[in-house]
mmCIF file of C-alpha atoms and ligand atoms in Angstrom:
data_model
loop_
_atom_site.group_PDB
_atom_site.id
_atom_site.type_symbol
_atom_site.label_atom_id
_atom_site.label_comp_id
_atom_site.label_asym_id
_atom_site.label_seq_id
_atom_site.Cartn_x
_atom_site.Cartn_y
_atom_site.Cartn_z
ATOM 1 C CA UNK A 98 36.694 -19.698 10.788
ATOM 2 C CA UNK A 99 33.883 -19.010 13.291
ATOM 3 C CA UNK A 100 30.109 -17.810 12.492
ATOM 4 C CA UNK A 101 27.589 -16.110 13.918
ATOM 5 C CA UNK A 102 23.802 -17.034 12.891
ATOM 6 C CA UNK A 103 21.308 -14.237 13.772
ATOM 7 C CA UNK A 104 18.919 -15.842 11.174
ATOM 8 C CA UNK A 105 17.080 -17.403 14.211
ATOM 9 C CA UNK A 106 16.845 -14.355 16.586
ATOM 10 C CA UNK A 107 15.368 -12.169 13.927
ATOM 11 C CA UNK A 108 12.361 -14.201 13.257
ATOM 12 C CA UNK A 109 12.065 -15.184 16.992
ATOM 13 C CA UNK A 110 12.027 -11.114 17.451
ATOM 14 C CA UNK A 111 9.438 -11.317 14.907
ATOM 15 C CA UNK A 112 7.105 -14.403 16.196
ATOM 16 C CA UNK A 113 7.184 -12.451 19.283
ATOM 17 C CA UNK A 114 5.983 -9.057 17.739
ATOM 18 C CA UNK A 115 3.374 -11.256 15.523
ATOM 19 C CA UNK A 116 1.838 -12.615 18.851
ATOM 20 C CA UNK A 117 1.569 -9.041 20.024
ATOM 21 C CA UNK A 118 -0.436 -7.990 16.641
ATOM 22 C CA UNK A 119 -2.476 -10.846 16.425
ATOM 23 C CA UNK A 120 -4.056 -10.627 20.458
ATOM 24 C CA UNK A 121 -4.051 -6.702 19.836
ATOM 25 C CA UNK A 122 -6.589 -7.459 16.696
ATOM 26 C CA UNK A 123 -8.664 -10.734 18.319
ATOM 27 C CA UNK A 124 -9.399 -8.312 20.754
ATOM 28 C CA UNK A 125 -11.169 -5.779 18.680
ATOM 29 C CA UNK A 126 -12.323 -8.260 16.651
ATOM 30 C CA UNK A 127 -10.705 -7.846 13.589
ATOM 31 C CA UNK A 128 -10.434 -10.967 10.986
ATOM 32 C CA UNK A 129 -6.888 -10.073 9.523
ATOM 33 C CA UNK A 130 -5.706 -11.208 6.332
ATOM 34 C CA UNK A 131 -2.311 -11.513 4.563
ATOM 35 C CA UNK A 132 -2.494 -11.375 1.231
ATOM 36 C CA UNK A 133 0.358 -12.578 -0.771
ATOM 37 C CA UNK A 134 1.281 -13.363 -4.884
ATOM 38 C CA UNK A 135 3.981 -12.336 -7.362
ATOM 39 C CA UNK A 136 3.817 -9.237 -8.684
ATOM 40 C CA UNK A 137 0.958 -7.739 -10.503
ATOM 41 C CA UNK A 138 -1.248 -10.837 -9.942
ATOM 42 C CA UNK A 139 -3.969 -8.405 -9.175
ATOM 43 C CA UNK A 140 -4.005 -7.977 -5.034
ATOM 44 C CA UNK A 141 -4.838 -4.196 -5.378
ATOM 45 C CA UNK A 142 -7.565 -4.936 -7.917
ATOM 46 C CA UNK A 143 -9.335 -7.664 -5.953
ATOM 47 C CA UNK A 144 -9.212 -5.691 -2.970
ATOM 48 C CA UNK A 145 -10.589 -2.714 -4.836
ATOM 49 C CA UNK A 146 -13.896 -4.632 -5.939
ATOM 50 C CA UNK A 147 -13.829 -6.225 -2.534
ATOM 51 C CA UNK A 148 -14.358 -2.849 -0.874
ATOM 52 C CA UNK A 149 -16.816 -1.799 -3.592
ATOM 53 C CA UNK A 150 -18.783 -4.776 -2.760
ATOM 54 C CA UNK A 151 -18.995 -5.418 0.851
ATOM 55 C CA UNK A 152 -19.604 -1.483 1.610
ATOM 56 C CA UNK A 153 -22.394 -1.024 3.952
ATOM 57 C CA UNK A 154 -22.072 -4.383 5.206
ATOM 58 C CA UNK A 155 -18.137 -4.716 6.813
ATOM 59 C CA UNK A 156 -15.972 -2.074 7.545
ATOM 60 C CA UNK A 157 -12.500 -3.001 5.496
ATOM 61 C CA UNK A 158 -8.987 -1.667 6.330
ATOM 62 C CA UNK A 159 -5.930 -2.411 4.386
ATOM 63 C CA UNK A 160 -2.211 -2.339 5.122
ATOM 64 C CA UNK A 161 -0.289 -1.825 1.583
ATOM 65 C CA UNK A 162 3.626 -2.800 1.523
ATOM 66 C CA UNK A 163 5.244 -1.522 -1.685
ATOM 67 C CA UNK A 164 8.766 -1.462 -2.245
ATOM 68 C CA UNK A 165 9.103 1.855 -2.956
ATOM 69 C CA UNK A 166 5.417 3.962 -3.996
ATOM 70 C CA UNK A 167 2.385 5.158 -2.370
ATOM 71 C CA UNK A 168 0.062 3.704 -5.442
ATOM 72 C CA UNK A 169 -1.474 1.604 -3.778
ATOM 73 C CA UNK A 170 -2.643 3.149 -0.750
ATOM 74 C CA UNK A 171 -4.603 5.890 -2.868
ATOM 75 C CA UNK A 172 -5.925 2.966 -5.138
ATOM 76 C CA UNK A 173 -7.735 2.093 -1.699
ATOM 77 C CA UNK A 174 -8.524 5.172 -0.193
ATOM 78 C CA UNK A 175 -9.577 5.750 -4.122
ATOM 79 C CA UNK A 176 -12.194 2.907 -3.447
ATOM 80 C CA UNK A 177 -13.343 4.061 -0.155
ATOM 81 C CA UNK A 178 -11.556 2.276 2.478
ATOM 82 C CA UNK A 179 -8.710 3.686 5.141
ATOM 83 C CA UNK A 180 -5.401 3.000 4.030
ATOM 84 C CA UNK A 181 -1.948 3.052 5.466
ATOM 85 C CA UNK A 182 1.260 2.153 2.707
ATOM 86 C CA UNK A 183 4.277 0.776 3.985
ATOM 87 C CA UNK A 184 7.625 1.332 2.140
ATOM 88 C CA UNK A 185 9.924 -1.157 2.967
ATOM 89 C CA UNK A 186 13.043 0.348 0.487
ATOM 90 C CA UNK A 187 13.941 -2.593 -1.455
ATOM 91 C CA UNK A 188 12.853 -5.535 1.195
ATOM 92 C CA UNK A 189 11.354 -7.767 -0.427
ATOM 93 C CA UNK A 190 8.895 -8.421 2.284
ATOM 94 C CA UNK A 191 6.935 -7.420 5.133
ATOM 95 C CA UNK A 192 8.085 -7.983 8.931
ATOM 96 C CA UNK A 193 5.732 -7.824 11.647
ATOM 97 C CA UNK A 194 7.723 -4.858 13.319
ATOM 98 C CA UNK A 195 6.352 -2.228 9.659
ATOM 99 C CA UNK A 196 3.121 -3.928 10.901
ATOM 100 C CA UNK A 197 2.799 -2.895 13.995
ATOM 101 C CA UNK A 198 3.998 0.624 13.055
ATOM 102 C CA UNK A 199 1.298 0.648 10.582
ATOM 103 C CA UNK A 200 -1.610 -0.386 13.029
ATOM 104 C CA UNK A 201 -0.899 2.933 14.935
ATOM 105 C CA UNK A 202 -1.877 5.081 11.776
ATOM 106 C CA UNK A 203 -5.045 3.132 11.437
ATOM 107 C CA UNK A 204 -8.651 3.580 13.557
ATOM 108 C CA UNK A 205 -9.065 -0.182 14.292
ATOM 109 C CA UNK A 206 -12.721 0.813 16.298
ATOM 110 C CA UNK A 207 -15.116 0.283 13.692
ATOM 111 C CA UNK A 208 -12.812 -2.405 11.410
ATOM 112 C CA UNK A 209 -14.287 -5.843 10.528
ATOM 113 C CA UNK A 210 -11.641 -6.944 8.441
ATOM 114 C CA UNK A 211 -7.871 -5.644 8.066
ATOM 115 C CA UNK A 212 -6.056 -6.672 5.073
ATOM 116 C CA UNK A 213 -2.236 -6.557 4.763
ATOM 117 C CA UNK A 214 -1.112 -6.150 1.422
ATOM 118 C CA UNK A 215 2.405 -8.026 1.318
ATOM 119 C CA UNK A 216 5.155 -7.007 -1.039
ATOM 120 C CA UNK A 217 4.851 -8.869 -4.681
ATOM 121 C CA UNK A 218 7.139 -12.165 -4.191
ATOM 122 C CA UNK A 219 5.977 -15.236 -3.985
ATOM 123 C CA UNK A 220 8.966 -16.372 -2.092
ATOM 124 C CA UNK A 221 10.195 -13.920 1.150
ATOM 125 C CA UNK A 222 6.751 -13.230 2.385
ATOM 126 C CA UNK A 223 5.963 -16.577 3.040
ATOM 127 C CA UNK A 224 8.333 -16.690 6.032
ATOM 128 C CA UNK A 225 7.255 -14.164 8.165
ATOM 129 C CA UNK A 226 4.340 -14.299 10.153
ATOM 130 C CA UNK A 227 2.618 -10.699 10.640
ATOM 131 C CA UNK A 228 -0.475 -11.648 13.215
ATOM 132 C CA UNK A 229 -2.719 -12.400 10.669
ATOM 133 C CA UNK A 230 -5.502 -14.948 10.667
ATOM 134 C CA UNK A 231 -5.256 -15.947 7.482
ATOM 135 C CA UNK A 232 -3.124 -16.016 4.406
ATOM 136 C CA UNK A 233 -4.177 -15.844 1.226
ATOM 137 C CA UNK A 234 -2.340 -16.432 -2.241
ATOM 138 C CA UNK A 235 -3.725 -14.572 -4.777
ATOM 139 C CA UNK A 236 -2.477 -16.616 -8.205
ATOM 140 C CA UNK A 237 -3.440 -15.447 -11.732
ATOM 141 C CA UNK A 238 -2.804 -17.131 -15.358
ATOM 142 C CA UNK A 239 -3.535 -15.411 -18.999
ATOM 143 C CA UNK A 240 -6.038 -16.590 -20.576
ATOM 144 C CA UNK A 241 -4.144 -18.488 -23.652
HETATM 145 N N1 GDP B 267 -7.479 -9.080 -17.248
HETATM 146 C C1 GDP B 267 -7.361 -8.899 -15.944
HETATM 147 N N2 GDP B 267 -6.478 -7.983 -15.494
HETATM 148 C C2 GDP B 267 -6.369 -7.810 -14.162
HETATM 149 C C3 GDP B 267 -7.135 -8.562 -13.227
HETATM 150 N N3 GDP B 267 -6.757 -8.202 -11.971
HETATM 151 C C4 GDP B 267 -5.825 -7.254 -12.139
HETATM 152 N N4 GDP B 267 -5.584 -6.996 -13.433
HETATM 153 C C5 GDP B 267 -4.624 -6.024 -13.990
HETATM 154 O O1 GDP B 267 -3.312 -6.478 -13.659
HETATM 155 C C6 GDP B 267 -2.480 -5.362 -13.325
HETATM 156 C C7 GDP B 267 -1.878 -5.556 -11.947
HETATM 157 O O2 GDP B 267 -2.948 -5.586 -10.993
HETATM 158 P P1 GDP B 267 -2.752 -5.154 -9.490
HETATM 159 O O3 GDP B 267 -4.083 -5.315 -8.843
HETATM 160 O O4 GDP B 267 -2.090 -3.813 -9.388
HETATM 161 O O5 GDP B 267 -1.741 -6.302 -8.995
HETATM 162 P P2 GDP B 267 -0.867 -6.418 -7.642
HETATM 163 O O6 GDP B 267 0.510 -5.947 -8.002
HETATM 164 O O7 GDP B 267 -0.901 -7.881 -7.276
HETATM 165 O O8 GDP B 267 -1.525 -5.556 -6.616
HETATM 166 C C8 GDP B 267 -3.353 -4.108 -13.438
HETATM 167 O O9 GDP B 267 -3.122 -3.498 -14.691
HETATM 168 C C9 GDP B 267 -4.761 -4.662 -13.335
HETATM 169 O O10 GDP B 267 -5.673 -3.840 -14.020
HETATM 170 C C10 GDP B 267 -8.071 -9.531 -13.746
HETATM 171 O O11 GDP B 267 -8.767 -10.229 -13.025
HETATM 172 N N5 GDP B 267 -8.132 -9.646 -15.103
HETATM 173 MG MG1 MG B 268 -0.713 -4.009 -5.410
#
């Protein structure tokens, strides 16, 4: 029996379209951040009181991946801050090729900081690269 592996060309198509994202932000100078946890840790709500709090002082846009609703996205706008919502349909991740597709629905001029959202999963986001700067895992425990 033969096989084929693709496994490696996809996320070599995907380094390369990372690169692209990440000199297309350092050169407007926006800091980009992944932002990744399970489910419902509270990503939307941090970023929420994140906007609140930094308003008047940096200029916040956020790229929200979602499985399947636009909740998010009007969370954000909700709290003042342009918004674009990916639905991926059932991928449990985001790939830098949404990304870029994203970027073009956002005004990137007066940006300071562009946060990406990833899909809840603490697993399949971890292995794609989107051009960020930065990734952050947002973890969260009850209080018990
Ligand atoms: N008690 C408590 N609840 C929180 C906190 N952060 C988020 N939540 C709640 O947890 C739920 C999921 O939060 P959300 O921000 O939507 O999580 P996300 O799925 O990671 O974006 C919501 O009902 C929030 O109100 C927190 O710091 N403390
Ligand atoms: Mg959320």
């Amino acid at each position: 029996m033969s096989k084929v592996s693709i496994v490696q060309n996809i996320l070599a198509v995907n380094e390369r379209i990372s690169n692209d994202i990440h000199q297309l932000l350092a050169e407007r100078q926006v800091c980009t951040i992944n932002l990744m946890s399970s489910a419902g840790a509270g990503k939307t709500t941090l970023l929420e009181q994140t906007i609140k709090r930094l308003k008047g002082r940096l200029e916040i846009g956020v790229i929200e991946g979602d499985v399947e609703t636009s909740a998010d996205a009007e969370r954000i706008e909700a709290a003042g801050a342009q918004a674009v919502q990916i639905i991926t349909q059932g991928t449990c991740h985001l790939e830098a090729h949404m990304v870029q597709i994203a970027l073009n629905e956002l005004d990137l001029e007066p940006l300071d900081i562009l946060f990406i959202e990833n899909v809840g999963n603490l697993v399949c986001p971890a292995g794609w690269n989107l051009g960020e700067d930065l990734k952050i895992v947002v973890v969260s425990t009850n209080r018990r």
